[in-house]
Amino acid sequence: MTTTLIEANSIESLLGKEAEDLLTYKAKVPTDLLHLPGPDFVDRIWLNSDRNPQVIRNLQLLYSTGRLAYTGYLSILPVDQGIEHSAGASFAPNPIYFDPENIVRLAIAAGCNAVATTLGTLGILSRKYAHKIPFIAKINHNELLTFPNQFDQVLFADVEQAWNLGAAAVGATIYFGSEHSTRQIQEISKAFKRAHELGMVTILWCYLRNNAFKQDKDYHLAADLTGQANHLGVTIEADIIKQKLAENNNGYGAIAKATGKSYGKTDERVYTELTTDHPIDLTRYQVLNCYSGRVGLINSGGATGKNDFAEAVRTAVINKRAGGSGLISGRKTFQRPFEEGVKLFHAIQDVYLSPDVTIA
């Protein structure tokens, strides 16, 4: 196994005042209810599924690449921000990434399991790099050039194009809770079926999007709502779920109260027996909704800020201790100098390599 570059005390230092709580907390839902990551994850989970041998091979390829190879954990570089956030907003902080080759170079230098990006980026470089790092072709996007801006994930590519350029997996986003979610579910379910037929892994960005979810708190980050989005994602046979780290809970109740209308279905035991307000419990509920961890949960790293290293390590610790399968970190890494981006990835990966960061 690859050795860590930062010691446990460095992880504690980055966690600051939260270190003891995050590193010693015992989760509400016991681990014996979960299927946890490990070197045998693909054999243990996927050999009994309906996935064909080519999908199993590509799943194993993802879990066997980079610094986290054969650990059961994933570290992925995603760069589809040039579409939704515009190329200027995404790459002006570090203009080398207008050249897509530097995106792939960063993922390789950082020891990532895979790089997830657009059809155009992967297509223009596929012959040089498809055999050097697994490609995840993101097939739908939301663009904000249309005026007025609208929030809708639309297909920019089809599954055959991803297969032709040598992708090991396809990625897609569904805005669960949005007015367009029904169409998106149908489109991506059909695309994932075709991807599996061609032997590719399926990864779903299970994001929430509805203005009603912003009340006294931003309930786009509620454990109960994001957990249900995850459950819808695994229902259409996503092999890996990408989700934002939960920061609050009881979105169902808050939205019903704020709107004065009945909303969704839940159970009081979600809040009394399955979760607390601790971030590890909130994330464990997300894992629980991924078929109890049979489908790996990777949390997103979030936007760049003043304390990126500390925030990234904190997210990784929460994800790992909750029973998640890794981190997918974009803007925090590519919106900084190349070597700093590599170091940030290594800091994240070291959490998953550290025997001192255990399952809660």
Short mmCIF file of C-alpha atoms in Angstrom, two decimals:
data_model
loop_
_atom_site.label_atom_id
_atom_site.label_comp_id
_atom_site.label_asym_id
_atom_site.label_seq_id
_atom_site.Cartn_x
_atom_site.Cartn_y
_atom_site.Cartn_z
CA MET A 1 0.00 0.00 0.00
CA THR A 2 1.15 3.55 -0.71
CA THR A 3 2.55 5.25 2.37
CA THR A 4 1.01 8.45 3.69
CA LEU A 5 2.74 11.78 3.24
CA ILE A 6 1.20 13.43 6.28
CA GLU A 7 1.19 11.96 9.76
CA ALA A 8 -1.83 11.52 12.01
CA ASN A 9 -0.80 14.55 14.06
CA SER A 10 -0.87 16.62 10.85
CA ILE A 11 -4.43 15.48 10.21
CA GLU A 12 -5.29 16.47 13.77
CA SER A 13 -3.62 19.83 13.27
CA LEU A 14 -5.66 20.51 10.14
CA LEU A 15 -8.86 19.52 11.93
CA GLY A 16 -8.08 21.96 14.74
CA LYS A 17 -10.64 22.18 17.55
CA GLU A 18 -12.80 19.51 15.91
CA ALA A 19 -10.02 16.91 15.86
CA GLU A 20 -10.93 14.90 18.93
CA ASP A 21 -14.64 14.91 18.18
CA LEU A 22 -14.26 13.92 14.51
CA LEU A 23 -11.60 11.27 15.12
CA THR A 24 -13.17 9.56 18.16
CA TYR A 25 -16.93 9.92 17.63
CA LYS A 26 -19.04 6.72 17.68
CA ALA A 27 -21.78 6.83 15.07
CA LYS A 28 -25.47 6.34 15.85
CA VAL A 29 -26.03 3.65 13.21
CA PRO A 30 -23.70 0.70 13.93
CA THR A 31 -21.20 -0.42 11.33
CA ASP A 32 -22.58 -3.97 11.25
CA LEU A 33 -25.49 -2.60 9.22
CA LEU A 34 -23.11 -1.39 6.51
CA HIS A 35 -21.04 -2.85 3.69
CA LEU A 36 -17.74 -1.04 4.15
CA PRO A 37 -14.99 -0.28 1.64
CA GLY A 38 -12.04 -2.64 1.49
CA PRO A 39 -9.56 -4.28 -0.89
CA ASP A 40 -12.14 -6.95 -1.81
CA PHE A 41 -15.01 -4.49 -2.37
CA VAL A 42 -15.66 -5.35 -6.03
CA ASP A 43 -15.62 -9.11 -5.43
CA ARG A 44 -17.66 -8.85 -2.24
CA ILE A 45 -20.37 -6.56 -3.59
CA TRP A 46 -20.58 -6.68 -7.35
CA LEU A 47 -20.05 -10.31 -8.39
CA ASN A 48 -23.64 -11.14 -7.38
CA SER A 49 -25.09 -8.22 -9.34
CA ASP A 50 -26.45 -8.07 -12.88
CA ARG A 51 -23.39 -6.11 -14.07
CA ASN A 52 -21.63 -7.86 -16.95
CA PRO A 53 -17.93 -8.84 -16.88
CA GLN A 54 -16.84 -5.66 -18.68
CA VAL A 55 -18.51 -3.48 -16.01
CA ILE A 56 -16.88 -5.53 -13.26
CA ARG A 57 -13.51 -5.13 -14.98
CA ASN A 58 -13.90 -1.36 -15.21
CA LEU A 59 -15.08 -1.11 -11.60
CA GLN A 60 -11.96 -2.99 -10.56
CA LEU A 61 -9.87 -0.69 -12.77
CA LEU A 62 -11.23 2.36 -10.92
CA TYR A 63 -10.50 0.77 -7.54
CA SER A 64 -7.03 -0.36 -8.66
CA THR A 65 -5.59 2.93 -9.92
CA GLY A 66 -3.61 5.67 -8.19
CA ARG A 67 -2.41 6.12 -4.62
CA LEU A 68 -5.60 4.57 -3.20
CA ALA A 69 -5.36 1.43 -5.33
CA TYR A 70 -6.71 -1.72 -3.66
CA THR A 71 -8.01 0.12 -0.58
CA GLY A 72 -11.67 0.30 -1.60
CA TYR A 73 -11.49 4.10 -1.67
CA LEU A 74 -11.63 6.58 -4.54
CA SER A 75 -10.01 9.95 -5.17
CA ILE A 76 -11.33 11.56 -8.36
CA LEU A 77 -10.65 14.85 -10.16
CA PRO A 78 -13.86 16.26 -11.68
CA VAL A 79 -13.66 19.21 -14.06
CA ASP A 80 -17.00 19.92 -15.69
CA GLN A 81 -17.22 23.40 -14.17
CA GLY A 82 -16.31 25.03 -17.48
CA ILE A 83 -19.87 24.41 -18.63
CA GLU A 84 -22.12 25.41 -15.73
CA HIS A 85 -19.80 27.90 -14.06
CA SER A 86 -18.35 29.10 -17.39
CA ALA A 87 -14.78 28.55 -18.50
CA GLY A 88 -13.85 32.03 -17.33
CA ALA A 89 -15.20 31.57 -13.82
CA SER A 90 -13.59 28.14 -13.60
CA PHE A 91 -10.18 28.66 -15.15
CA ALA A 92 -9.34 32.36 -14.76
CA PRO A 93 -7.82 31.64 -11.31
CA ASN A 94 -5.36 29.28 -13.04
CA PRO A 95 -5.38 29.73 -16.85
CA ILE A 96 -3.27 26.63 -17.56
CA TYR A 97 -6.50 24.63 -17.26
CA PHE A 98 -8.00 26.21 -20.36
CA ASP A 99 -5.74 23.58 -21.96
CA PRO A 100 -7.49 20.29 -21.13
CA GLU A 101 -4.25 18.32 -21.15
CA ASN A 102 -3.34 19.93 -17.83
CA ILE A 103 -6.56 18.56 -16.32
CA VAL A 104 -5.50 15.02 -17.15
CA ARG A 105 -1.91 15.70 -16.11
CA LEU A 106 -3.10 16.91 -12.70
CA ALA A 107 -5.14 13.75 -12.10
CA ILE A 108 -2.16 11.54 -13.00
CA ALA A 109 0.40 13.54 -11.00
CA ALA A 110 -1.91 13.54 -7.98
CA GLY A 111 -2.39 9.77 -8.05
CA CYS A 112 -6.14 9.95 -8.62
CA ASN A 113 -8.20 6.87 -9.38
CA ALA A 114 -9.81 8.61 -12.35
CA VAL A 115 -10.51 11.91 -14.06
CA ALA A 116 -14.12 12.98 -14.71
CA THR A 117 -14.66 15.63 -17.33
CA THR A 118 -16.41 16.57 -20.56
CA LEU A 119 -16.71 14.79 -23.89
CA GLY A 120 -14.58 17.48 -25.54
CA THR A 121 -11.75 17.32 -23.00
CA LEU A 122 -11.49 13.54 -23.09
CA GLY A 123 -12.09 13.28 -26.83
CA ILE A 124 -9.24 15.61 -27.76
CA LEU A 125 -6.78 13.64 -25.60
CA SER A 126 -8.11 10.10 -25.64
CA ARG A 127 -5.39 8.41 -27.70
CA LYS A 128 -2.65 9.83 -25.49
CA TYR A 129 -4.18 9.19 -22.07
CA ALA A 130 -7.08 6.69 -22.14
CA HIS A 131 -4.69 3.85 -21.24
CA LYS A 132 -2.91 5.85 -18.53
CA ILE A 133 -5.79 6.81 -16.23
CA PRO A 134 -9.47 5.77 -16.21
CA PHE A 135 -11.73 8.27 -17.97
CA ILE A 136 -15.18 9.20 -16.63
CA ALA A 137 -17.10 10.96 -19.40
CA LYS A 138 -19.67 13.41 -18.02
CA ILE A 139 -22.58 13.21 -20.46
CA ASN A 140 -24.92 15.97 -19.22
CA HIS A 141 -24.48 19.51 -17.96
CA ASN A 142 -26.27 22.69 -16.93
CA GLU A 143 -25.18 25.77 -18.88
CA LEU A 144 -25.69 29.37 -17.81
CA LEU A 145 -25.21 31.21 -21.12
CA THR A 146 -28.96 31.10 -21.85
CA PHE A 147 -30.76 34.23 -20.64
CA PRO A 148 -32.46 34.22 -18.29
CA ASN A 149 -30.41 31.50 -16.63
CA GLN A 150 -32.22 28.21 -16.21
CA PHE A 151 -31.34 25.19 -14.12
CA ASP A 152 -31.63 22.03 -16.15
CA GLN A 153 -29.23 19.18 -16.84
CA VAL A 154 -29.28 18.36 -20.56
CA LEU A 155 -27.39 15.74 -22.54
CA PHE A 156 -24.23 17.03 -24.20
CA ALA A 157 -23.01 13.58 -25.25
CA ASP A 158 -24.28 10.05 -25.72
CA VAL A 159 -22.99 6.83 -24.22
CA GLU A 160 -21.54 5.54 -27.49
CA GLN A 161 -19.29 8.58 -27.72
CA ALA A 162 -17.98 7.88 -24.23
CA TRP A 163 -17.31 4.26 -25.14
CA ASN A 164 -15.56 5.21 -28.40
CA LEU A 165 -13.07 7.49 -26.65
CA GLY A 166 -12.15 4.71 -24.20
CA ALA A 167 -14.04 5.80 -21.09
CA ALA A 168 -14.21 3.34 -18.22
CA ALA A 169 -17.29 5.09 -16.85
CA VAL A 170 -19.95 7.66 -17.60
CA GLY A 171 -21.08 10.33 -15.18
CA ALA A 172 -24.32 12.29 -15.08
CA THR A 173 -26.18 14.72 -12.84
CA ILE A 174 -29.84 14.67 -11.88
CA TYR A 175 -31.32 17.70 -10.14
CA PHE A 176 -33.69 15.82 -7.85
CA GLY A 177 -36.57 17.97 -6.66
CA SER A 178 -36.46 20.27 -9.69
CA GLU A 179 -39.25 20.76 -12.20
CA HIS A 180 -37.14 18.88 -14.75
CA SER A 181 -36.21 15.91 -12.56
CA THR A 182 -38.74 13.47 -14.03
CA ARG A 183 -37.32 13.91 -17.52
CA GLN A 184 -33.74 13.74 -16.23
CA ILE A 185 -34.45 10.49 -14.35
CA GLN A 186 -35.84 8.92 -17.51
CA GLU A 187 -32.94 10.15 -19.68
CA ILE A 188 -30.20 9.04 -17.31
CA SER A 189 -31.84 5.70 -16.49
CA LYS A 190 -31.84 4.93 -20.22
CA ALA A 191 -28.23 6.15 -20.59
CA PHE A 192 -27.04 4.07 -17.63
CA LYS A 193 -28.70 0.96 -19.08
CA ARG A 194 -26.82 1.48 -22.34
CA ALA A 195 -23.55 2.20 -20.49
CA HIS A 196 -23.84 -1.10 -18.64
CA GLU A 197 -24.52 -2.92 -21.89
CA LEU A 198 -21.26 -1.50 -23.26
CA GLY A 199 -19.34 -2.39 -20.08
CA MET A 200 -18.97 1.06 -18.51
CA VAL A 201 -19.41 2.01 -14.86
CA THR A 202 -22.15 4.53 -14.00
CA ILE A 203 -21.62 7.44 -11.59
CA LEU A 204 -24.45 9.76 -10.60
CA TRP A 205 -24.20 13.27 -9.17
CA CYS A 206 -27.35 13.14 -6.96
CA TYR A 207 -27.88 16.85 -6.44
CA LEU A 208 -30.96 18.67 -5.20
CA ARG A 209 -32.27 21.80 -6.87
CA ASN A 210 -35.39 23.73 -5.89
CA ASN A 211 -35.72 27.26 -4.54
CA ALA A 212 -38.12 25.95 -1.89
CA PHE A 213 -35.20 24.06 -0.31
CA LYS A 214 -33.66 27.38 0.80
CA GLN A 215 -35.37 28.37 4.03
CA ASP A 216 -33.82 29.24 7.40
CA LYS A 217 -31.03 26.89 6.27
CA ASP A 218 -29.99 25.55 2.89
CA TYR A 219 -31.82 22.24 2.85
CA HIS A 220 -30.15 21.27 -0.41
CA LEU A 221 -27.64 19.92 2.13
CA ALA A 222 -30.15 18.14 4.39
CA ALA A 223 -29.30 14.54 5.27
CA ASP A 224 -32.87 13.31 4.80
CA LEU A 225 -33.32 14.93 1.37
CA THR A 226 -29.85 14.11 0.03
CA GLY A 227 -30.24 10.60 1.43
CA GLN A 228 -33.45 10.14 -0.56
CA ALA A 229 -31.74 11.52 -3.68
CA ASN A 230 -29.05 8.88 -3.18
CA HIS A 231 -31.71 6.19 -2.90
CA LEU A 232 -33.30 7.31 -6.15
CA GLY A 233 -29.84 7.23 -7.74
CA VAL A 234 -29.08 3.65 -6.77
CA THR A 235 -32.57 2.70 -7.97
CA ILE A 236 -31.56 3.53 -11.56
CA GLU A 237 -28.39 1.46 -11.07
CA ALA A 238 -25.75 4.06 -10.41
CA ASP A 239 -22.63 2.12 -9.41
CA ILE A 240 -21.16 5.06 -7.49
CA ILE A 241 -23.03 8.02 -5.95
CA LYS A 242 -21.60 11.53 -5.72
CA GLN A 243 -23.25 13.73 -3.11
CA LYS A 244 -22.55 16.95 -1.25
CA LEU A 245 -21.65 16.58 2.40
CA ALA A 246 -24.75 16.90 4.57
CA GLU A 247 -24.79 19.92 6.87
CA ASN A 248 -28.28 19.81 8.39
CA ASN A 249 -31.36 17.61 8.62
CA ASN A 250 -35.18 17.44 8.57
CA GLY A 251 -35.56 19.13 5.22
CA TYR A 252 -38.96 17.51 4.85
CA GLY A 253 -40.31 19.20 7.97
CA ALA A 254 -38.68 22.56 7.28
CA ILE A 255 -40.05 22.81 3.74
CA ALA A 256 -43.54 21.75 4.81
CA LYS A 257 -43.53 24.33 7.60
CA ALA A 258 -42.20 27.12 5.40
CA THR A 259 -44.63 26.51 2.54
CA GLY A 260 -47.63 25.48 4.61
CA LYS A 261 -48.04 22.45 2.37
CA SER A 262 -47.56 18.73 2.85
CA TYR A 263 -44.21 17.64 1.43
CA GLY A 264 -42.83 14.16 0.87
CA LYS A 265 -42.80 11.26 3.30
CA THR A 266 -40.48 10.55 6.23
CA ASP A 267 -40.47 8.91 9.66
CA GLU A 268 -39.61 10.42 13.03
CA ARG A 269 -37.15 7.57 13.63
CA VAL A 270 -34.95 9.00 10.87
CA TYR A 271 -34.20 11.88 13.26
CA THR A 272 -34.31 10.06 16.60
CA GLU A 273 -32.80 6.63 15.91
CA LEU A 274 -30.83 6.92 12.67
CA THR A 275 -29.25 10.38 12.89
CA THR A 276 -28.08 13.13 15.20
CA ASP A 277 -26.78 16.56 14.28
CA HIS A 278 -23.21 15.21 14.18
CA PRO A 279 -21.69 15.41 10.66
CA ILE A 280 -20.61 11.76 10.75
CA ASP A 281 -24.17 10.66 11.54
CA LEU A 282 -25.58 12.88 8.80
CA THR A 283 -23.17 11.39 6.28
CA ARG A 284 -23.77 7.85 7.53
CA TYR A 285 -27.45 8.34 6.72
CA GLN A 286 -26.39 9.22 3.17
CA VAL A 287 -24.37 5.96 3.09
CA LEU A 288 -27.33 4.01 4.48
CA ASN A 289 -29.41 5.21 1.54
CA CYS A 290 -26.79 3.87 -0.90
CA TYR A 291 -28.02 0.32 -0.23
CA SER A 292 -26.22 0.34 3.13
CA GLY A 293 -22.90 1.07 1.44
CA ARG A 294 -23.15 -1.51 -1.33
CA VAL A 295 -22.98 1.44 -3.72
CA GLY A 296 -20.02 3.64 -2.82
CA LEU A 297 -20.69 7.19 -1.64
CA ILE A 298 -18.16 9.81 -2.67
CA ASN A 299 -18.65 13.30 -1.28
CA SER A 300 -17.76 16.45 -3.17
CA GLY A 301 -14.99 18.74 -2.01
CA GLY A 302 -16.87 22.00 -2.49
CA ALA A 303 -15.80 25.41 -3.76
CA THR A 304 -12.33 26.81 -3.14
CA GLY A 305 -11.78 29.09 -0.14
CA LYS A 306 -9.22 30.35 2.37
CA ASN A 307 -8.83 27.04 4.25
CA ASP A 308 -8.96 24.48 1.46
CA PHE A 309 -6.52 21.98 2.98
CA ALA A 310 -8.31 21.94 6.34
CA GLU A 311 -11.77 21.77 4.74
CA ALA A 312 -10.77 18.99 2.36
CA VAL A 313 -9.21 16.89 5.12
CA ARG A 314 -12.27 17.49 7.32
CA THR A 315 -14.60 16.28 4.55
CA ALA A 316 -12.43 13.23 3.93
CA VAL A 317 -12.38 12.32 7.63
CA ILE A 318 -16.17 12.62 7.87
CA ASN A 319 -16.72 10.60 4.70
CA LYS A 320 -14.32 7.82 5.70
CA ARG A 321 -15.48 7.53 9.29
CA ALA A 322 -19.13 7.51 8.13
CA GLY A 323 -18.45 4.55 5.83
CA GLY A 324 -18.14 6.45 2.56
CA SER A 325 -15.90 5.51 -0.34
CA GLY A 326 -13.89 8.65 -1.02
CA LEU A 327 -13.81 12.20 -2.23
CA ILE A 328 -14.21 13.93 -5.58
CA SER A 329 -12.47 17.30 -5.46
CA GLY A 330 -12.36 19.80 -8.30
CA ARG A 331 -12.13 23.57 -7.75
CA LYS A 332 -10.11 23.25 -4.55
CA THR A 333 -7.40 21.51 -6.59
CA PHE A 334 -7.36 22.99 -10.09
CA GLN A 335 -7.95 26.61 -9.04
CA ARG A 336 -4.51 26.76 -7.45
CA PRO A 337 -0.93 26.24 -8.74
CA PHE A 338 -0.38 22.76 -10.18
CA GLU A 339 1.93 21.48 -7.44
CA GLU A 340 -0.38 22.80 -4.72
CA GLY A 341 -3.25 20.94 -6.36
CA VAL A 342 -1.20 17.74 -6.22
CA LYS A 343 -0.43 18.34 -2.53
CA LEU A 344 -4.08 18.91 -1.71
CA PHE A 345 -5.03 15.63 -3.38
CA HIS A 346 -2.31 13.87 -1.42
CA ALA A 347 -3.62 15.35 1.82
CA ILE A 348 -7.08 13.98 1.02
CA GLN A 349 -5.72 10.58 0.02
CA ASP A 350 -3.60 10.35 3.16
CA VAL A 351 -6.79 10.37 5.24
CA TYR A 352 -7.92 7.21 3.48
CA LEU A 353 -4.45 5.65 3.75
CA SER A 354 -4.10 6.46 7.46
CA PRO A 355 -4.78 3.54 9.85
CA ASP A 356 -5.44 6.13 12.56
CA VAL A 357 -8.61 7.36 10.83
CA THR A 358 -11.02 4.50 11.48
CA ILE A 359 -14.68 3.76 10.79
CA ALA A 360 -16.87 5.41 13.44
#
